[in-house]
């Protein structure tokens, strides 16, 4: 079965609030996926994503009844931290986590849409670069952009990447891409909702690391 469909994100309610527990359960299936890439640079990315999930879960676990939605956490931290907010706590962790999720979303969407470099049809570099430029590049200084260049060179081939998404089974590319499209429905809606929340609460920051 597809690793994606085994770990689908939940459909959002009409008010587009994101249930904290379901969200944390769904995103926690992403980091183990990085182990199958093999290059050390993915360890850095995996740690960053896992670290942010842990930071949000820590806050949630303090009082699950109080923090039912992600917005409950962000609004509570706005009260608690005053002038330090939003560059603090789970608010900051989710700010960065959502950028990584946007990266993954754009990458998968681009693959599902069949975008490819005709000269290198088995490379996903064009898809990865598109995702990076849209989701992350503006937040990265020179050093981190170099790290990206390294990760880009270590990017798996399309066929291997698609195999990994299907847990290593031999599946037809078209079947796997159909699963990707299915996964993207709730995943995209969730990522969009988090971005919208950051805009509405004025919680977005624009500094580079
Ligand atoms: C800031 C920053 N985090 C951190 O400094 C940088 C980390 C390394 C980023 C390296 C560039 C990665 C580019 C991706 C290339 C991938 C090639 C893919 C090939 C397939 C923040 O960190 C902290 O997070 C925050 O807690 C802290 O407090 O200022 C704050 C303080 O700093 C980032 O820029 C976030 C990086 C997220 C990268 C996500 C990349 C995902 C890559 C691959 C996805 C593969 C698809 C998986 C599909 C799985 C389906 C099951």
Coordinates of N, CA and C in Angstrom, one line a residue, residues 28-189:
X28 N 3.6 13.2 12.2 CA 4.7 12.4 12.8 C 5.0 11.1 11.9
X29 N 4.2 10.9 10.9 CA 4.6 9.8 10.0 C 5.6 10.3 8.9
X30 N 5.8 11.6 8.8 CA 6.7 12.1 7.7 C 8.2 11.8 8.0
X31 N 8.7 12.2 9.2 CA 10.1 12.1 9.5 C 10.8 10.7 9.2
X32 N 10.1 9.5 9.5 CA 10.8 8.3 9.2 C 11.0 8.1 7.7
X33 N 10.3 8.8 6.9 CA 10.4 8.7 5.5 C 11.8 9.1 5.0
X34 N 12.4 10.0 5.7 CA 13.7 10.6 5.3 C 14.8 9.6 5.4
X35 N 14.6 8.5 6.2 CA 15.7 7.5 6.4 C 16.0 6.8 5.1
X36 N 15.0 6.7 4.2 CA 15.2 5.9 3.0 C 16.0 6.6 2.0
X37 N 16.3 7.9 2.2 CA 17.1 8.7 1.2 C 18.6 8.4 1.3
X38 N 19.1 8.0 2.5 CA 20.5 7.6 2.6 C 21.5 8.7 2.8
X39 N 21.3 9.9 2.3 CA 22.4 10.9 2.4 C 22.2 11.6 3.7
X40 N 23.4 12.0 4.3 CA 23.5 12.6 5.6 C 22.7 13.9 5.7
X41 N 22.6 14.6 4.5 CA 22.0 15.9 4.5 C 20.5 15.8 4.9
X42 N 19.9 14.7 4.7 CA 18.5 14.5 5.0 C 18.3 14.3 6.5
X43 N 19.4 14.0 7.2 CA 19.4 13.8 8.7 C 19.1 15.2 9.3
X44 N 19.7 16.2 8.7 CA 19.5 17.6 9.2 C 18.0 18.0 9.0
X45 N 17.5 17.7 7.9 CA 16.1 18.1 7.5 C 15.2 17.3 8.4
X46 N 15.5 16.0 8.6 CA 14.6 15.2 9.5 C 14.6 15.7 10.9
X47 N 15.8 16.1 11.4 CA 15.9 16.6 12.8 C 15.1 17.9 12.9
X48 N 15.1 18.8 11.9 CA 14.4 20.0 12.0 C 12.9 19.8 12.1
X49 N 12.4 18.9 11.2 CA 11.0 18.7 11.2 C 10.6 18.0 12.5
X50 N 11.3 16.9 12.9 CA 10.9 16.2 14.1 C 11.0 17.1 15.3
X51 N 12.0 18.0 15.4 CA 12.1 18.9 16.5 C 10.9 19.8 16.6
X52 N 10.4 20.3 15.5 CA 9.3 21.2 15.5 C 8.0 20.4 15.9
X53 N 7.9 19.2 15.5 CA 6.7 18.4 15.9 C 6.8 18.2 17.4
X54 N 8.0 17.8 17.9 CA 8.1 17.6 19.3 C 7.8 18.9 20.1
X55 N 8.2 20.0 19.7 CA 7.9 21.3 20.4 C 6.4 21.5 20.5
X56 N 5.7 21.3 19.4 CA 4.2 21.5 19.4 C 3.6 20.5 20.3
X57 N 4.0 19.2 20.2 CA 3.4 18.2 21.0 C 3.6 18.4 22.5
X58 N 4.8 18.9 22.9 CA 5.0 19.2 24.3 C 4.0 20.2 24.8
X59 N 3.7 21.2 24.1 CA 2.7 22.2 24.5 C 1.3 21.5 24.6
X60 N 1.0 20.8 23.5 CA -0.3 20.1 23.5 C -0.5 19.2 24.7
X61 N 0.5 18.4 25.0 CA 0.4 17.4 26.1 C 0.2 18.1 27.5
X62 N 0.6 19.3 27.6 CA 0.4 20.0 28.9 C -1.1 20.1 29.2
X63 N -1.9 20.3 28.2 CA -3.4 20.4 28.4 C -4.2 20.2 27.2
X64 N -4.3 18.9 26.8 CA -5.0 18.6 25.5 C -6.4 19.1 25.4
X65 N -7.1 19.3 26.5 CA -8.5 19.8 26.5 C -8.5 21.3 26.1
X66 N -7.4 22.0 26.5 CA -7.3 23.4 26.2 C -6.9 23.7 24.8
X67 N -6.1 22.8 24.3 CA -5.4 23.0 23.0 C -6.0 22.1 21.9
X68 N -7.3 22.0 21.8 CA -7.9 21.1 20.8 C -7.5 21.5 19.4
X69 N -7.4 22.8 19.1 CA -7.0 23.1 17.7 C -5.7 23.8 17.7
X70 N -5.0 23.9 16.6 CA -3.7 24.5 16.5 C -3.9 26.0 16.9
X71 N -5.0 26.6 16.5 CA -5.3 28.0 16.7 C -5.3 28.3 18.2
X72 N -5.9 27.3 19.0 CA -6.0 27.4 20.5 C -4.5 27.6 21.0
X73 N -3.6 26.9 20.5 CA -2.2 27.0 21.0 C -1.6 28.4 20.6
X74 N -1.8 28.7 19.4 CA -1.1 30.0 18.9 C -1.7 31.2 19.7
X75 N -3.1 31.2 19.9 CA -3.7 32.3 20.6 C -3.3 32.3 22.0
X76 N -3.2 31.2 22.6 CA -2.8 31.1 24.0 C -1.4 31.6 24.2
X77 N -0.5 31.3 23.3 CA 0.9 31.7 23.4 C 1.0 33.3 23.2
X78 N 0.1 33.8 22.3 CA 0.1 35.2 22.1 C -0.2 36.0 23.5
X79 N -1.1 35.4 24.2 CA -1.4 36.0 25.6 C -0.2 35.8 26.5
X80 N 0.3 34.6 26.5 CA 1.3 34.3 27.5 C 2.7 35.0 27.3
X81 N 3.1 35.1 26.0 CA 4.4 35.6 25.8 C 4.5 37.1 25.5
X82 N 3.4 37.7 25.2 CA 3.4 39.2 25.0 C 4.4 39.5 23.8
X83 N 5.3 40.4 24.1 CA 6.2 41.0 23.1 C 7.1 40.0 22.4
X84 N 7.4 38.9 23.1 CA 8.3 37.9 22.5 C 7.6 37.2 21.4
X85 N 6.3 37.1 21.5 CA 5.5 36.4 20.4 C 5.5 37.1 19.1
X86 N 5.5 36.5 18.0 CA 5.4 35.1 17.7 C 6.7 34.3 17.5
X87 N 7.9 35.0 17.9 CA 9.1 34.2 17.6 C 9.4 33.4 18.9
X88 N 8.5 32.5 19.2 CA 8.7 31.8 20.5 C 7.8 30.5 20.5
X89 N 8.2 29.5 21.2 CA 7.3 28.4 21.5 C 6.8 27.6 20.3
X90 N 5.6 27.0 20.5 CA 5.0 26.2 19.5 C 4.6 27.1 18.3
X91 N 4.4 28.4 18.5 CA 4.0 29.3 17.4 C 5.2 29.4 16.4
X92 N 6.4 29.4 16.9 CA 7.6 29.5 16.0 C 7.8 28.1 15.4
X93 N 7.6 27.1 16.2 CA 7.8 25.7 15.6 C 6.9 25.4 14.5
X94 N 5.6 25.8 14.7 CA 4.6 25.6 13.6 C 4.8 26.5 12.4
X95 N 5.4 27.7 12.7 CA 5.7 28.6 11.6 C 6.6 28.0 10.6
X96 N 7.7 27.3 11.2 CA 8.7 26.7 10.3 C 8.2 25.3 9.8
X97 N 7.5 24.6 10.6 CA 7.0 23.3 10.2 C 6.1 23.4 9.0
X98 N 5.2 24.5 9.0 CA 4.3 24.6 7.9 C 5.1 24.9 6.6
X99 N 6.3 25.6 6.7 CA 7.0 25.8 5.5 C 7.6 24.6 4.9
X100 N 8.0 23.6 5.8 CA 8.5 22.3 5.3 C 7.3 21.6 4.7
X101 N 6.2 21.7 5.3 CA 5.0 21.0 4.7 C 4.6 21.6 3.4
X102 N 4.7 22.9 3.2 CA 4.4 23.6 1.9 C 5.4 23.0 0.9
X103 N 6.7 22.9 1.3 CA 7.7 22.4 0.4 C 7.2 21.0 -0.1
X104 N 6.9 20.1 0.8 CA 6.5 18.8 0.4 C 5.2 18.8 -0.5
X105 N 4.3 19.7 -0.1 CA 3.1 19.8 -0.9 C 3.4 20.2 -2.4
X106 N 4.2 21.2 -2.5 CA 4.5 21.7 -3.9 C 5.3 20.6 -4.7
X107 N 6.2 20.0 -4.0 CA 7.0 18.9 -4.6 C 6.1 17.8 -5.1
X108 N 5.2 17.3 -4.3 CA 4.3 16.2 -4.6 C 3.3 16.6 -5.7
X109 N 2.8 17.9 -5.6 CA 1.9 18.4 -6.6 C 2.6 18.5 -8.0
X110 N 3.8 19.0 -8.0 CA 4.5 19.1 -9.2 C 4.8 17.7 -9.9
X111 N 5.1 16.7 -9.0 CA 5.2 15.4 -9.6 C 3.9 14.8 -10.1
X112 N 2.9 15.1 -9.3 CA 1.5 14.6 -9.8 C 1.1 15.3 -11.1
X113 N 1.5 16.5 -11.3 CA 1.2 17.2 -12.5 C 2.1 16.8 -13.7
X114 N 3.0 16.0 -13.4 CA 3.9 15.5 -14.5 C 4.9 16.5 -15.0
X115 N 5.2 17.5 -14.2 CA 6.3 18.4 -14.6 C 7.6 17.7 -14.5
X116 N 8.4 17.9 -15.6 CA 9.7 17.2 -15.6 C 10.6 17.9 -16.6
X117 N 11.9 17.7 -16.4 CA 13.0 18.2 -17.3 C 13.1 17.1 -18.4
X118 N 12.7 17.5 -19.6 CA 12.8 16.6 -20.8 C 14.1 16.0 -21.0
X119 N 15.2 16.8 -20.7 CA 16.5 16.3 -20.9 C 17.0 15.3 -19.8
X120 N 16.3 15.4 -18.6 CA 16.6 14.5 -17.5 C 15.3 14.0 -16.9
X121 N 14.7 13.1 -17.7 CA 13.3 12.7 -17.3 C 13.2 11.9 -16.0
X122 N 14.3 11.3 -15.6 CA 14.2 10.6 -14.3 C 14.8 11.4 -13.1
X123 N 14.9 12.7 -13.3 CA 15.4 13.5 -12.2 C 14.2 14.3 -11.6
X124 N 14.2 14.5 -10.3 CA 13.2 15.3 -9.7 C 13.7 16.7 -9.3
X125 N 14.9 17.1 -9.8 CA 15.5 18.3 -9.4 C 14.7 19.5 -9.8
X126 N 14.0 19.5 -10.9 CA 13.2 20.6 -11.3 C 12.0 20.7 -10.4
X127 N 11.4 19.6 -9.9 CA 10.3 19.7 -9.0 C 10.8 20.1 -7.6
X128 N 11.9 19.6 -7.2 CA 12.5 20.0 -5.9 C 12.8 21.5 -5.8
X129 N 13.4 22.0 -6.9 CA 13.8 23.4 -7.0 C 12.5 24.3 -7.0
X130 N 11.5 23.9 -7.7 CA 10.2 24.7 -7.7 C 9.7 24.8 -6.2
X131 N 9.7 23.6 -5.5 CA 9.2 23.6 -4.2 C 10.0 24.5 -3.3
X132 N 11.4 24.4 -3.5 CA 12.3 25.2 -2.6 C 12.0 26.7 -2.9
X133 N 12.0 27.1 -4.1 CA 11.8 28.6 -4.4 C 10.5 29.1 -3.9
X134 N 9.5 28.3 -3.9 CA 8.2 28.8 -3.4 C 8.0 28.8 -1.9
X135 N 8.6 27.8 -1.3 CA 8.3 27.6 0.1 C 9.4 28.0 1.1
X136 N 10.6 28.0 0.7 CA 11.7 28.1 1.7 C 12.8 29.1 1.4
X137 N 13.1 29.3 0.1 CA 14.3 30.0 -0.2 C 14.4 31.4 0.4
X138 N 13.3 32.1 0.4 CA 13.3 33.5 0.9 C 13.7 33.6 2.4
X139 N 13.5 32.5 3.1 CA 13.8 32.5 4.6 C 15.2 32.0 4.8
X140 N 16.0 31.7 3.8 CA 17.3 31.1 4.0 C 18.4 32.0 3.5
X141 N 19.4 32.2 4.4 CA 20.6 33.0 4.0 C 21.5 32.1 3.2
X142 N 22.7 32.6 2.9 CA 23.7 32.0 2.0 C 24.0 30.6 2.4
X143 N 24.3 30.4 3.7 CA 24.8 29.1 4.2 C 23.7 28.0 4.0
X144 N 22.5 28.3 4.4 CA 21.4 27.3 4.3 C 21.1 27.0 2.8
X145 N 21.2 28.1 2.0 CA 21.0 27.8 0.6 C 22.0 26.9 0.0
X146 N 23.2 26.9 0.6 CA 24.3 25.9 0.2 C 23.9 24.5 0.6
X147 N 23.3 24.4 1.8 CA 22.8 23.1 2.2 C 21.8 22.6 1.3
X148 N 20.9 23.5 0.9 CA 19.9 23.0 -0.1 C 20.5 22.5 -1.4
X149 N 21.6 23.2 -1.9 CA 22.3 22.7 -3.1 C 22.8 21.3 -2.9
X150 N 23.3 21.0 -1.7 CA 23.8 19.7 -1.4 C 22.7 18.7 -1.4
X151 N 21.6 19.1 -0.8 CA 20.4 18.1 -0.8 C 19.9 17.9 -2.2
X152 N 20.0 18.9 -3.0 CA 19.5 18.8 -4.4 C 20.3 17.8 -5.2
X153 N 21.6 17.8 -4.9 CA 22.5 16.8 -5.6 C 22.2 15.4 -5.1
X154 N 21.8 15.3 -3.9 CA 21.5 14.0 -3.3 C 20.1 13.5 -3.5
X155 N 19.3 14.3 -4.2 CA 17.9 14.0 -4.4 C 17.8 12.6 -5.2
X156 N 16.9 11.8 -4.7 CA 16.7 10.5 -5.4 C 16.2 10.6 -6.8
X157 N 16.3 9.6 -7.6 CA 15.7 9.6 -8.9 C 14.2 9.4 -8.8
X158 N 13.5 9.9 -9.8 CA 12.0 9.9 -9.8 C 11.5 8.4 -9.5
X159 N 12.1 7.5 -10.2 CA 11.6 6.1 -10.0 C 11.8 5.6 -8.6
X160 N 13.0 5.9 -8.0 CA 13.2 5.5 -6.6 C 12.4 6.2 -5.6
X161 N 12.2 7.5 -5.9 CA 11.3 8.3 -5.0 C 9.9 7.8 -5.0
X162 N 9.4 7.5 -6.1 CA 8.0 7.0 -6.2 C 7.9 5.6 -5.6
X163 N 9.0 4.8 -5.8 CA 9.0 3.5 -5.1 C 9.0 3.7 -3.6
X164 N 9.7 4.6 -3.1 CA 9.8 4.9 -1.7 C 8.4 5.3 -1.1
X165 N 7.7 6.1 -1.9 CA 6.3 6.5 -1.5 C 5.4 5.3 -1.5
X166 N 5.8 4.2 -2.2 CA 4.9 3.0 -2.2 C 5.6 1.9 -1.4
X167 N 6.3 2.3 -0.4 CA 7.0 1.4 0.5 C 7.8 0.3 -0.2
X168 N 8.5 0.8 -1.3 CA 9.5 -0.1 -1.9 C 8.9 -1.2 -2.9
X169 N 7.6 -1.2 -3.0 CA 7.0 -2.2 -3.9 C 7.1 -1.7 -5.3
X170 N 7.1 -2.7 -6.2 CA 7.0 -2.3 -7.6 C 5.6 -1.9 -8.0
X171 N 5.4 -0.6 -8.2 CA 4.0 -0.2 -8.6 C 4.1 0.6 -9.8
X172 N 3.1 0.6 -10.6 CA 3.1 1.5 -11.8 C 3.1 2.9 -11.3
X173 N 3.9 3.7 -12.0 CA 4.0 5.1 -11.7 C 2.7 5.8 -11.6
X174 N 1.8 5.4 -12.6 CA 0.5 6.1 -12.6 C -0.4 5.8 -11.4
X175 N -0.2 4.6 -10.9 CA -1.0 4.2 -9.7 C -0.5 5.0 -8.5
X176 N 0.8 5.1 -8.4 CA 1.4 5.9 -7.3 C 1.0 7.3 -7.4
X177 N 1.0 7.9 -8.6 CA 0.7 9.3 -8.7 C -0.8 9.6 -8.4
X178 N -1.6 8.6 -8.6 CA -3.0 8.7 -8.3 C -3.2 8.7 -6.7
X179 N -2.3 7.9 -6.0 CA -2.3 8.0 -4.6 C -1.8 9.4 -4.1
X180 N -0.8 9.9 -4.7 CA -0.3 11.2 -4.4 C -1.4 12.3 -4.5
X181 N -2.1 12.2 -5.6 CA -3.2 13.2 -5.8 C -4.3 13.1 -4.7
X182 N -4.6 11.8 -4.3 CA -5.6 11.6 -3.3 C -5.1 12.2 -1.9
X183 N -3.8 11.9 -1.6 CA -3.2 12.4 -0.4 C -3.2 13.9 -0.3
X184 N -2.9 14.5 -1.5 CA -2.8 16.0 -1.6 C -4.1 16.7 -1.2
X185 N -5.2 16.1 -1.4 CA -6.5 16.8 -1.1 C -6.6 17.3 0.3
X186 N -6.5 16.5 1.3 CA -6.6 17.0 2.7 C -5.3 17.6 3.2
X187 N -4.2 17.1 2.6 CA -2.9 17.7 3.0 C -2.8 19.2 2.6
X188 N -3.1 19.4 1.4 CA -3.1 20.8 0.9 C -4.1 21.7 1.7
X189 N -5.3 21.2 1.9 CA -6.3 22.0 2.6 C -5.7 22.3 4.0

